[in-house]
Short mmCIF file of C-alpha atoms in Angstrom, two decimals:
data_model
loop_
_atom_site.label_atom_id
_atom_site.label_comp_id
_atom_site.label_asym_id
_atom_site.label_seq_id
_atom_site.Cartn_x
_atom_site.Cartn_y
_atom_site.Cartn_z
CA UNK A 2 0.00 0.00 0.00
CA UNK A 3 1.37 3.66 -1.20
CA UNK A 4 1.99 5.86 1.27
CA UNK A 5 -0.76 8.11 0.22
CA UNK A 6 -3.31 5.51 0.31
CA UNK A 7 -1.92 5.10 4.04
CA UNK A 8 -2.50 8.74 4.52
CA UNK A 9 -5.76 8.08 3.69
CA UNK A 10 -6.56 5.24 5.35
CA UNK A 11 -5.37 7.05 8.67
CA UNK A 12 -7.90 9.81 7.82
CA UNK A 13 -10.79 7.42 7.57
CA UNK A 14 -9.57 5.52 10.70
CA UNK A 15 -10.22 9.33 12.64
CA UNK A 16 -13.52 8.98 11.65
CA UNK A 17 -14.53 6.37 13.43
CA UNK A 18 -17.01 6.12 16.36
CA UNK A 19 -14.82 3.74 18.43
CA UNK A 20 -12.71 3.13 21.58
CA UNK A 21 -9.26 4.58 19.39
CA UNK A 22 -11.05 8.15 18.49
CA UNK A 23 -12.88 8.92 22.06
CA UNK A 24 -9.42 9.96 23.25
CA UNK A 25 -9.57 7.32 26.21
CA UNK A 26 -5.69 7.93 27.37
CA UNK A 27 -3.23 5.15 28.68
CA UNK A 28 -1.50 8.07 31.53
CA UNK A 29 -5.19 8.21 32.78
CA UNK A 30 -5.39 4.65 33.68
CA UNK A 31 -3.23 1.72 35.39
CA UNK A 32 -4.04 -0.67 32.16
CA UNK A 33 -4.10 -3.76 34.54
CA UNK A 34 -6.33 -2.60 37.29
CA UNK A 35 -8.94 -1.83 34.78
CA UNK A 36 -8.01 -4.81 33.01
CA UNK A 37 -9.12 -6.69 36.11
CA UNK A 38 -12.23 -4.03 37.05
CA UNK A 39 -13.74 -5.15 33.55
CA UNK A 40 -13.52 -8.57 34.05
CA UNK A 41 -15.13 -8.74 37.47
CA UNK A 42 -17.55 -6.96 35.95
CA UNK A 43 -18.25 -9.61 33.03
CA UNK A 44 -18.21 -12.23 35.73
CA UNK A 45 -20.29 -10.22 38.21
CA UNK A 46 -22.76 -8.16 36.33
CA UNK A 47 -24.29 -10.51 33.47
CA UNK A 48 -26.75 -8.20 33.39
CA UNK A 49 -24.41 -5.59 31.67
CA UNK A 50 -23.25 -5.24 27.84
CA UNK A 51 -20.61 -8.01 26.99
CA UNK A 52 -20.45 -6.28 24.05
CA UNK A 53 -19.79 -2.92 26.00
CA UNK A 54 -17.34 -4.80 28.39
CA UNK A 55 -14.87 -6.86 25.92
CA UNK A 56 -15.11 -3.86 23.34
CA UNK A 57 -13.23 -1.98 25.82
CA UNK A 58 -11.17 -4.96 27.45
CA UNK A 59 -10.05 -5.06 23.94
CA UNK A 60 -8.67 -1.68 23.57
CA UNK A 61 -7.21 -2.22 27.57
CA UNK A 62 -5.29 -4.92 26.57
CA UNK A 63 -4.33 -3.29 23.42
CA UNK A 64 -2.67 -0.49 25.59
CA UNK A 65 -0.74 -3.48 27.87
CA UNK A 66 0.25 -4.45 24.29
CA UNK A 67 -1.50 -7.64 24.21
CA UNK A 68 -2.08 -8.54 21.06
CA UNK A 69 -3.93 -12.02 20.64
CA UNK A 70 -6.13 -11.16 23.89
CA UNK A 71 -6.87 -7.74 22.19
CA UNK A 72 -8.10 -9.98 19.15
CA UNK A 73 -9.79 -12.69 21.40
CA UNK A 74 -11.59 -9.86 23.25
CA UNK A 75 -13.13 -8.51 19.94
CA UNK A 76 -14.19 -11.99 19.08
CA UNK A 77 -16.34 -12.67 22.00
CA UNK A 78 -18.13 -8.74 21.35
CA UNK A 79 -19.01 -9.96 17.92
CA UNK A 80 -20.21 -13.36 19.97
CA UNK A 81 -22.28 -11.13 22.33
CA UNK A 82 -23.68 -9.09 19.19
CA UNK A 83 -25.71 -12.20 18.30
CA UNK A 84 -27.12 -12.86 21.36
CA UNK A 85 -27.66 -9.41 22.86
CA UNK A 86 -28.95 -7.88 19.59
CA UNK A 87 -30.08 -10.59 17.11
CA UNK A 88 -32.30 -8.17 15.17
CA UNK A 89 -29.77 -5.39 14.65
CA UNK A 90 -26.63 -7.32 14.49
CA UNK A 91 -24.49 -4.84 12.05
CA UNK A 92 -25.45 -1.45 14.05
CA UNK A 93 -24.85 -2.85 17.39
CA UNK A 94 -21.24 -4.14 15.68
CA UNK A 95 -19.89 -0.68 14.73
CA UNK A 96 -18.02 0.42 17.27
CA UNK A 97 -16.86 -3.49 17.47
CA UNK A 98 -15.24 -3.19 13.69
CA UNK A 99 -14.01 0.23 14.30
CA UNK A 100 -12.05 -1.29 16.83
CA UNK A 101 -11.06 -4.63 14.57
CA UNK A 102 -10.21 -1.97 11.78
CA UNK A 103 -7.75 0.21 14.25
CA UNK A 104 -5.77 -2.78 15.71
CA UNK A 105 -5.37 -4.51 12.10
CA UNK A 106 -3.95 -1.38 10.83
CA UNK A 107 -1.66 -1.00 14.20
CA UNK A 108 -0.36 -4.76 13.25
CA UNK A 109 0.49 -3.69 10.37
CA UNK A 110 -2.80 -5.59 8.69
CA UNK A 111 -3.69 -2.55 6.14
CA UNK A 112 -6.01 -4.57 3.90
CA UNK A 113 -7.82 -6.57 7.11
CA UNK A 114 -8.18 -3.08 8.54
CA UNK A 115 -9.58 -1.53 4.93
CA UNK A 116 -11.97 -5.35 5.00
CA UNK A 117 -13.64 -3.54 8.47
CA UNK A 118 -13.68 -0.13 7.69
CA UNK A 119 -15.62 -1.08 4.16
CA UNK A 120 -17.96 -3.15 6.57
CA UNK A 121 -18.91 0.13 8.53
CA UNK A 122 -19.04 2.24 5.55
CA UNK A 123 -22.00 -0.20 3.66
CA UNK A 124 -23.83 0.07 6.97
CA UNK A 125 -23.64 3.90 7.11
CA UNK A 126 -24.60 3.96 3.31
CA UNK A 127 -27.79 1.59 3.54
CA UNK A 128 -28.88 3.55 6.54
CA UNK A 129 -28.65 6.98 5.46
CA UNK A 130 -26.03 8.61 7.62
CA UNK A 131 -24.67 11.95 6.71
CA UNK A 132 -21.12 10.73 7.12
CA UNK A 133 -19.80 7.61 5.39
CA UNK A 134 -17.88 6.50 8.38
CA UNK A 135 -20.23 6.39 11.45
CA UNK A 136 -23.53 6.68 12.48
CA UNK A 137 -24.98 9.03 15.15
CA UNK A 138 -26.86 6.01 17.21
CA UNK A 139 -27.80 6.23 21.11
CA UNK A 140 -26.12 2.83 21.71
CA UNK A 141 -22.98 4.19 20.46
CA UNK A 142 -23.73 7.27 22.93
CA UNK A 143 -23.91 4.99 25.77
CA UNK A 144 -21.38 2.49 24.71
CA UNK A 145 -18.93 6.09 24.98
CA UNK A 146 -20.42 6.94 28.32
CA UNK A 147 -19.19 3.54 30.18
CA UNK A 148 -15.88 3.57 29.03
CA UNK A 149 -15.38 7.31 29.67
CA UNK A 150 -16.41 6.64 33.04
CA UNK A 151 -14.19 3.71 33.21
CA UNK A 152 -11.32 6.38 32.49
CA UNK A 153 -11.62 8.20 35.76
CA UNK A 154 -12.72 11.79 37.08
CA UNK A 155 -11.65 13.67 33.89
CA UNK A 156 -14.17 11.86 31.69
CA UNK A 157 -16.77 12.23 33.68
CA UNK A 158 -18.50 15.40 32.34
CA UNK A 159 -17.53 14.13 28.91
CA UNK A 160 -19.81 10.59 29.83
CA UNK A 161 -22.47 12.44 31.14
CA UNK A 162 -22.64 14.55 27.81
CA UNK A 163 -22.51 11.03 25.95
CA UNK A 164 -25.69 9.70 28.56
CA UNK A 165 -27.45 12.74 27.71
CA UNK A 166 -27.31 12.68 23.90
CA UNK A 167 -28.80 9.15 24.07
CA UNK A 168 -31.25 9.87 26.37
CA UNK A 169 -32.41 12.61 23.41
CA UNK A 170 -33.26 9.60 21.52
CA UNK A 171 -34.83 7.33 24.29
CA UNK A 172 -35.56 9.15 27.15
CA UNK A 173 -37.33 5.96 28.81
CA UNK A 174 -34.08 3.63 27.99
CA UNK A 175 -33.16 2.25 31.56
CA UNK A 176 -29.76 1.31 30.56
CA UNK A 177 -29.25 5.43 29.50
CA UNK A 178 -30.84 6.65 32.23
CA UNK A 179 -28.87 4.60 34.63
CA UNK A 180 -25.82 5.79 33.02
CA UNK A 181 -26.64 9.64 33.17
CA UNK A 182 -27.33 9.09 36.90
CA UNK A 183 -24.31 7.25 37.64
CA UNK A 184 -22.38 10.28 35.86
CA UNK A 185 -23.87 12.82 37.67
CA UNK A 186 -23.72 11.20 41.15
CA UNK A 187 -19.65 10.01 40.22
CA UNK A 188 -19.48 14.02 39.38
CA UNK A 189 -20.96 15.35 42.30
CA UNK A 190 -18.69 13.11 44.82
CA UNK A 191 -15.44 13.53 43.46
CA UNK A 192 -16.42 17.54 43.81
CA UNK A 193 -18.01 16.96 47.20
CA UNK A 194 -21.39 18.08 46.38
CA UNK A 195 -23.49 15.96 48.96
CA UNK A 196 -27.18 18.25 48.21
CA UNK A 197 -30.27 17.52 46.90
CA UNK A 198 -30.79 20.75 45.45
CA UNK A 199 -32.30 21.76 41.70
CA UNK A 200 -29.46 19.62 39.09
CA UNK A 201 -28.24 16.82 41.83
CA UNK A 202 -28.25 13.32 40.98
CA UNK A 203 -30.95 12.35 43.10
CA UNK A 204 -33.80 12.46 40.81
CA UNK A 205 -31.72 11.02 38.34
CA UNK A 206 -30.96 7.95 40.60
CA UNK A 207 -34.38 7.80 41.53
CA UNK A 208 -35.41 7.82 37.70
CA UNK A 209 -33.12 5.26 36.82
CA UNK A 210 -34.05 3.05 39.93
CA UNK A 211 -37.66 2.92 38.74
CA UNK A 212 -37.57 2.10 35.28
CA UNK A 213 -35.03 -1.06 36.66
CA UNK A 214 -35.42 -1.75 40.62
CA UNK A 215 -33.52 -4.52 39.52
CA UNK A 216 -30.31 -3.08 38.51
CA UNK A 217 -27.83 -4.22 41.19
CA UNK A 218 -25.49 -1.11 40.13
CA UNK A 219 -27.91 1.58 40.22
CA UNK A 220 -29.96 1.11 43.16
CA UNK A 221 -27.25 0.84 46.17
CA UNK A 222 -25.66 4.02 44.44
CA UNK A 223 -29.48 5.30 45.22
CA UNK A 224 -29.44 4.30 48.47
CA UNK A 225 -26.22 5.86 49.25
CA UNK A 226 -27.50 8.89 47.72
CA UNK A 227 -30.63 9.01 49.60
CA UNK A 228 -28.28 8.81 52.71
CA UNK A 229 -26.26 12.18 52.05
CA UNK A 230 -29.65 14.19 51.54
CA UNK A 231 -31.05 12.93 54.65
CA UNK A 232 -33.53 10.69 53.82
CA UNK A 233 -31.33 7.38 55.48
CA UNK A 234 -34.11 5.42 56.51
CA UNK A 235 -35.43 5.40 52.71
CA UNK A 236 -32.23 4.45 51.59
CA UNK A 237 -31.64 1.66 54.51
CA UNK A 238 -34.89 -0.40 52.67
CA UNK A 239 -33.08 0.24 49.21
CA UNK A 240 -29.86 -1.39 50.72
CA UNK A 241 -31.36 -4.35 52.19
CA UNK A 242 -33.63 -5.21 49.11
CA UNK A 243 -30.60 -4.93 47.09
CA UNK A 244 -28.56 -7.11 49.67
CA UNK A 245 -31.48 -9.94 49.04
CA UNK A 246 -31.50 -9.90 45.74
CA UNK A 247 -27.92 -9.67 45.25
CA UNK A 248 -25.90 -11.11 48.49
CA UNK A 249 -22.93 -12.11 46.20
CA UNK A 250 -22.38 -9.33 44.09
CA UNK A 251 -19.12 -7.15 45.09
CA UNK A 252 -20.44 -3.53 43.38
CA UNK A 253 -23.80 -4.32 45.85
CA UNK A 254 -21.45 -5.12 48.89
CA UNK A 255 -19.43 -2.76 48.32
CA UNK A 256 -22.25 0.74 48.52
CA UNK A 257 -24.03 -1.19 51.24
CA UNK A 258 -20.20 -0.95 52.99
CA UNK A 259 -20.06 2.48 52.50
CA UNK A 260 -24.14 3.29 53.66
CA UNK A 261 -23.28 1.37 56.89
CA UNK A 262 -19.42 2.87 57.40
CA UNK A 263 -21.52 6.24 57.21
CA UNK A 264 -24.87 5.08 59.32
CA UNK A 265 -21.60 4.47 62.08
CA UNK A 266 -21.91 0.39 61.91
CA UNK A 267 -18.09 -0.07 60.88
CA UNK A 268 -18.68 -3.77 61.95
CA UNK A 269 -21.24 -4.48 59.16
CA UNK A 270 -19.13 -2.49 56.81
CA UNK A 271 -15.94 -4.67 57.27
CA UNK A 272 -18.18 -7.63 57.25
CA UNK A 273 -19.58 -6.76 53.66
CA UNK A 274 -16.22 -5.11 52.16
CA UNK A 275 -14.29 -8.36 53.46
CA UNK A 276 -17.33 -10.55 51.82
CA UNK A 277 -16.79 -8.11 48.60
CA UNK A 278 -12.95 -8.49 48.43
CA UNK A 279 -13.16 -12.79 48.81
CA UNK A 280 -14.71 -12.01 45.57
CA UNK A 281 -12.62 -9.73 43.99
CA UNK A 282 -8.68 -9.72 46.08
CA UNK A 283 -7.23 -7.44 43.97
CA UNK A 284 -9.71 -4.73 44.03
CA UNK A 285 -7.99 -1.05 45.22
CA UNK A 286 -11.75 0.02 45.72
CA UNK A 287 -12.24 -2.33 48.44
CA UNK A 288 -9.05 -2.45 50.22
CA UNK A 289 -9.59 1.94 50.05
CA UNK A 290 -12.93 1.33 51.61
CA UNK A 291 -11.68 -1.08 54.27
CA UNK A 292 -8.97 1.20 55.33
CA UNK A 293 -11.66 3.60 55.66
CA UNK A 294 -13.60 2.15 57.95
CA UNK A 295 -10.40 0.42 60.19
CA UNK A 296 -9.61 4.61 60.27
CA UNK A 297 -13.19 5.17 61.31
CA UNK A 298 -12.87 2.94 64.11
CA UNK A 299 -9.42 4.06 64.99
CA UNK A 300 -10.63 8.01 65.39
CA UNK A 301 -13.98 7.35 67.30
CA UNK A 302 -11.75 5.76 69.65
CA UNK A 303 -9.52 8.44 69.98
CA UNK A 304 -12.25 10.80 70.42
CA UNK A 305 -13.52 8.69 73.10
CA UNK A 306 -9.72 9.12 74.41
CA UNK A 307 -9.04 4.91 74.39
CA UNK A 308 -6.08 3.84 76.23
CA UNK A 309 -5.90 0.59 74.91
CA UNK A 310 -2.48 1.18 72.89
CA UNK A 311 -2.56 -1.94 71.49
CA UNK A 312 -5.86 -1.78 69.96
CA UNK A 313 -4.91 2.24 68.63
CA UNK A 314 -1.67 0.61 66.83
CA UNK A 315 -3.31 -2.24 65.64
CA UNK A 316 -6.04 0.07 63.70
CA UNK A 317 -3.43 2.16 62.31
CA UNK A 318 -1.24 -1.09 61.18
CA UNK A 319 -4.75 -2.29 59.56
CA UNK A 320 -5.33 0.90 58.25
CA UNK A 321 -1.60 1.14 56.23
CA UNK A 322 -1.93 -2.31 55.04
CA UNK A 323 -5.40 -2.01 53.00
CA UNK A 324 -4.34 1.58 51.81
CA UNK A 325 -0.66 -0.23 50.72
CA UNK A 326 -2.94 -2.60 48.98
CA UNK A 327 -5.32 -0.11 47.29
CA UNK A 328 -1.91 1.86 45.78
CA UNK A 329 -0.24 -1.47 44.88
CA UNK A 330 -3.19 -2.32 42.99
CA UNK A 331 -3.52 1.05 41.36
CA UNK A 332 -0.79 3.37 41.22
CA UNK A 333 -2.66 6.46 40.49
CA UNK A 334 -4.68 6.33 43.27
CA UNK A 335 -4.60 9.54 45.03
CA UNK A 336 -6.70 9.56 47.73
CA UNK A 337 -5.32 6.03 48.92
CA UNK A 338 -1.79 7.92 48.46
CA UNK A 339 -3.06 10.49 50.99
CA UNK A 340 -4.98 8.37 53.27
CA UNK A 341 -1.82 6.11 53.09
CA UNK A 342 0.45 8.80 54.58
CA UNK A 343 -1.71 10.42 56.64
CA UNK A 344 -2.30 7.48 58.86
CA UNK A 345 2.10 7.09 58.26
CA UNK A 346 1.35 10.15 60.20
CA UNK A 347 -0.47 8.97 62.46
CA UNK A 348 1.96 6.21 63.47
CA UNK A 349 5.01 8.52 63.56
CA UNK A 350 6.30 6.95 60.53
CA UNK A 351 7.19 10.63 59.35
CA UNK A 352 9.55 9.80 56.99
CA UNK A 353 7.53 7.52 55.34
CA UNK A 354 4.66 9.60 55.90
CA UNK A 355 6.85 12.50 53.60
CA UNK A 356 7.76 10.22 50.73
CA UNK A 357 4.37 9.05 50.27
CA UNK A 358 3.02 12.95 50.16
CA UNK A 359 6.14 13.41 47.72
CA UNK A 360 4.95 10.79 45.57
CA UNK A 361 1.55 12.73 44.60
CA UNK A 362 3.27 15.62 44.54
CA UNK A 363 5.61 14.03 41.79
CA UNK A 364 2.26 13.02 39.68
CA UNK A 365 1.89 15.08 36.30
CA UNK A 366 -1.50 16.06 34.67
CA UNK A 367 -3.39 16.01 38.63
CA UNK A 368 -7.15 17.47 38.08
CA UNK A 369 -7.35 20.57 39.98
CA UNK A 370 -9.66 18.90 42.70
CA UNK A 371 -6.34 16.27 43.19
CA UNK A 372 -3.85 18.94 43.74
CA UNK A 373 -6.28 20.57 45.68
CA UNK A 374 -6.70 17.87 48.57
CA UNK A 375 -3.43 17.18 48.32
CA UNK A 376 -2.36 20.98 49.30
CA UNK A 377 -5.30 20.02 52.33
CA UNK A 378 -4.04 16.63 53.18
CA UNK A 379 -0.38 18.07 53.54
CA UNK A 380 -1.09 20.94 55.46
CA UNK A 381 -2.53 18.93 57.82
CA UNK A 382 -0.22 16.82 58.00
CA UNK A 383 2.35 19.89 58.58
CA UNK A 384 0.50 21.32 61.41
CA UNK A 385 -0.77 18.00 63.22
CA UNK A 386 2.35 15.62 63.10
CA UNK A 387 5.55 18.34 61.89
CA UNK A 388 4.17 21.05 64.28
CA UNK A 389 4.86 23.28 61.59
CA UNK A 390 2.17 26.04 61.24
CA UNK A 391 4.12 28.06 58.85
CA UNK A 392 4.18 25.04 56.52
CA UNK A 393 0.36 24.33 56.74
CA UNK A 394 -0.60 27.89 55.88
CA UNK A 395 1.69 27.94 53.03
CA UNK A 396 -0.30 24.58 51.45
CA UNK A 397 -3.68 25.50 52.78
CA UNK A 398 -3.23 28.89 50.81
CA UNK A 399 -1.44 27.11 47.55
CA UNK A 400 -5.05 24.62 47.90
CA UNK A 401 -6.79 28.16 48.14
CA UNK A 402 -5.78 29.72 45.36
CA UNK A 403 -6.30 27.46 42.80
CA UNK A 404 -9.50 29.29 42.37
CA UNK A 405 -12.02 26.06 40.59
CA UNK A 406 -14.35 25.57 43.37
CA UNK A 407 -14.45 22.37 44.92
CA UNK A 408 -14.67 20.60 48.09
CA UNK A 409 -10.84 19.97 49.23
CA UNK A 410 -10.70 24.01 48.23
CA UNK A 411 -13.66 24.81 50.63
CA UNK A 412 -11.69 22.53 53.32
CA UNK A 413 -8.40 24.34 52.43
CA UNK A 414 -10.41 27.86 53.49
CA UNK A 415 -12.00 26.52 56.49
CA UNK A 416 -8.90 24.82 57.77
CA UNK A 417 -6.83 28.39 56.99
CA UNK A 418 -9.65 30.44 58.60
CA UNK A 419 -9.34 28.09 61.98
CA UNK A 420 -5.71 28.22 62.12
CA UNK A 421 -5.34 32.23 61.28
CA UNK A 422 -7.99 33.28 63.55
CA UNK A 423 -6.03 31.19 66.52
CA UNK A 424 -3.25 32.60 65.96
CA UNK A 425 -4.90 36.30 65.92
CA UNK A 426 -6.83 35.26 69.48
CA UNK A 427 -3.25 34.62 70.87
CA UNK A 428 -2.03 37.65 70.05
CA UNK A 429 0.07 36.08 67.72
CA UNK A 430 -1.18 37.75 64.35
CA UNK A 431 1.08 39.70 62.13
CA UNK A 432 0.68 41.67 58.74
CA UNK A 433 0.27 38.31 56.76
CA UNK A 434 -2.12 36.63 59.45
CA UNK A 435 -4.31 39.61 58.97
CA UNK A 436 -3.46 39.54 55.25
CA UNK A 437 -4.80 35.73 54.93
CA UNK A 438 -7.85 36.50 56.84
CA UNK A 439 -8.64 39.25 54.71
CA UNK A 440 -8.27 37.57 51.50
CA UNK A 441 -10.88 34.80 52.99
CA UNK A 442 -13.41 37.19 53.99
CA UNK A 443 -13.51 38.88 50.17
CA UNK A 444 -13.63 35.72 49.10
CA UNK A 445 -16.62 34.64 51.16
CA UNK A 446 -18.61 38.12 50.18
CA UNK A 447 -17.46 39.57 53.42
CA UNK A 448 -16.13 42.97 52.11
CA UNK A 449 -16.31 45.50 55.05
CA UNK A 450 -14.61 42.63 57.78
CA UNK A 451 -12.14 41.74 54.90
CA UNK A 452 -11.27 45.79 54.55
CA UNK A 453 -10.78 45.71 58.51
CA UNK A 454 -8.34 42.74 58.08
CA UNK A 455 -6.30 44.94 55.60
CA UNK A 456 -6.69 47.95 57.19
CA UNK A 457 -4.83 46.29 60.01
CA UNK A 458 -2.66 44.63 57.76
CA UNK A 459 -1.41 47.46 56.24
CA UNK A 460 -0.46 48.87 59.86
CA UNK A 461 1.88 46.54 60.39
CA UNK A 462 3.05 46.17 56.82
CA UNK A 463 2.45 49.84 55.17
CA UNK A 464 3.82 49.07 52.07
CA UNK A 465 2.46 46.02 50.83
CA UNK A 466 1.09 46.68 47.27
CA UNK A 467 -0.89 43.15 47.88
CA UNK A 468 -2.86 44.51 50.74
CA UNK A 469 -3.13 48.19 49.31
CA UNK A 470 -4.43 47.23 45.49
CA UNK A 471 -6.77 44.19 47.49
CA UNK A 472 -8.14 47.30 49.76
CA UNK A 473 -8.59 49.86 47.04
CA UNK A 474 -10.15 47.43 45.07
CA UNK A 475 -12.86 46.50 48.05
CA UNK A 476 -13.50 50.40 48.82
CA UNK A 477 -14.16 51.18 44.82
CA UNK A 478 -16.58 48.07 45.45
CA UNK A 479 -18.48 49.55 48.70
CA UNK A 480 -18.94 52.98 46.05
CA UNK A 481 -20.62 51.34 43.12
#
């Protein structure tokens, strides 16, 4: 094949609705973990899309380089084609020979990958599609949503836009509306937003729960829902109808963990994560959410000032070893990095405790949410286990700055405000203490107590262009 006719087969290959062209990137992913997460789910959830689940194990194992399981795993979609949509058999296969025609032509296979791309193209042409190379079809939609969510906290806005554009099509679809819900809800708790106000997942949830109350992935993510707006006891009846119907089923065990954990019965959350992780060992979910609660149990009985030493370091050693587990399982995984050396912390382990921090602070392309707990995490670690206030403000403000707003930022303010206004009480405030505190109140809408924090400020520190332009500015803002 000329090189021109290579040219153009590459420009064909971009038009393809398919795993290779939805920009699904390696760095965003530890290829084996979610190697492993899609299998459990094949074996766990029979209920879901094989052809959904080894489309994308086939592009998975195509990043581990894996070429004969890559080919295998394309195979058994086709398989699943004919048993999951016998009357439209070459629609529901597009996305399956986009792939075949992307990983021939990566072998090296030109005229195998032209054999699929020709297959796609006759499709497109008998039904009518505006562009010769795909079809705009609300399986497709949804087929983009689940992997994109698969991909982590980037994607997730980019799945729910995929959900949304099939629901257009079918707004009844349960399978859609299940995975609009699950997008919103994923959105809303990596961002920390817990309400049931106007736009929350709740309805969503609720929607999809309806139109399936069989669906052992949507319902417990209901329930746990229902739980952070208050409505627990609704939720409890969710979790143990799901728990009936579904007693071996990790993704089941594993919300009706984390409703308990949060109802305070850390017992019956152990019980069903360690059920959950017989299942599926390798999971960093699971070992993450048993840490959790062993961390849970450790800090209630600090609280209740326990002088059982014993039992305090044997919580902590549980704690390290499930959040070792949940990082050697998934490398990327930054909360279990943080949890990790927080409870290092915890055990005096400090140097340990400081190249586990490092490690995340190492980590290239971090949302801004990530860098922002991480700023959080650190500074407490600085002012709780180093004794170093100085330190603490300094990542507390770094977490502050970054100006998306987000949860870990709204704990980076409140943690500042706390430690400033201490520090003030004691007598102990100086220009950049009243600086700091000033800067939080204009951010909060406060204007005339932020002016008085500059005002003062600016006593001790008359020249500081930061405090004068941040004072003008509020004073021009009083005036208009």
């Amino acid at each position: 094949m000329s090189e021109v006719s290579k040219d153009s087969l590459q420009r064909i290959l971009l038009q393809l609705e398919c795993h290779f062209t939805w920009m699904l990137l390696k760095e965003d992913i530890t290829p084996k973990e979610l190697e492993e997460r899609i299998t459990n789910q094949i074996e766990f959830l029979p209920s879901k899309s094989k052809i959904q689940n080894y489309n994308l194990l086939a592009y998975v194992n195509h990043l581990n380089g894996k070429k004969e399981a890559t080919l295998e795993s394309l195979q058994k979609a086709e398989e699943a084609v004919q048993i999951e949509c016998p009357e439209e058999t070459e629609k529901a296969s597009l996305v399956t020979w986009g792939n075949y025609a992307w990983v021939y032509y990566h072998m090296g296979q030109l005229g195998k990958a032209q054999e699929y791309i020709k297959k796609v193209e006759c499709i497109c042409k008998q039904n009518g599609s505006a562009s010769p190379y795909k079809m705009e079809l609300p399986h497709i939609y949804c087929e983009k949503g689940w992997a994109l969510l698969k991909f982590g906290s980037s994607y997730y806005e980019k799945a729910k836009e995929s959900f949304a554009k099939a629901l257009e099509e079918e707004p009844q679809n349960p399978e859609f509306n299940a995975g609009y819900a699950i997008a919103l809800y994923r959105m809303e708790d990596y961002y920390g937003k817990k309400s049931s106000a106007e736009g929350s997942s709740l309805e969503s949830l609720r929607r999809a729960a309806s139109l399936n109350p069989d669906d052992p992935f949507v319902v417990p993510v209901f329930a746990v829902k229902l739980q952070e707006v208050g409505e627990a006891e609704e939720g409890g009846k969710y979790i143990k109808e799901a728990l009936e119907k579904n007693p071996d089923i990790p993704y089941v065990l594993r919300y009706a963990a984390k409703f308990y954990r949060k109802r305070g019965d850390v017992i019956k959350s152990l019980e069903l994560l360690k059920k959950a992780l017989g299942l599926t060992p390798n999971s960093s979910f699971l070992h993450h959410q048993i840490g959790l609660s062993y961390r849970t149990q450790f800090l209630e009985k600090r609280k209740a000032k326990c002088q059982d030493r014993e039992k305090m370091k044997e919580l902590i050693g549980c704690c390290i070893f499930h959040f070792q587990k949940a990082v050697e399982h998934k490398p990327k995984f930054v909360y279990a990095y943080l949890d990790l050396a927080s409870m290092y912390g915890e055990a005096k382990r400090l140097q340990e405790a400081e190249e586990t921090f490092q490690k995340v602070f190492a980590m290239t392309k971090l949302p801004c949410e990530d860098k922002q707990e991480l700023h959080f995490s650190y500074g407490r670690y600085q002012q709780f286990q180093k004794n170093s206030e100085s330190e603490a403000v300094k990542h507390y403000l770094a977490g502050l700055k970054m100006e998306k707003e987000s949860f870990p930022r709204d704990k980076c303010k409140s943690a500042l405000k706390k430690l400033i206004e201490r520090k003030i009480n004691k007598s102990l405030g100086d220009a950049k203490s009243f600086g700091i505190l000033g800067y939080i109140h204009q951010l909060n809408g406060e204007r005339r107590q932020a002016i008085e924090c500059y005002e003062q400020a600016l006593e001790m520190d008359p020249d500081n262009e930061e405090y004068l332009n941040a004072l003008w500015a509020l004073r021009l803002s009083l005036q208009s």
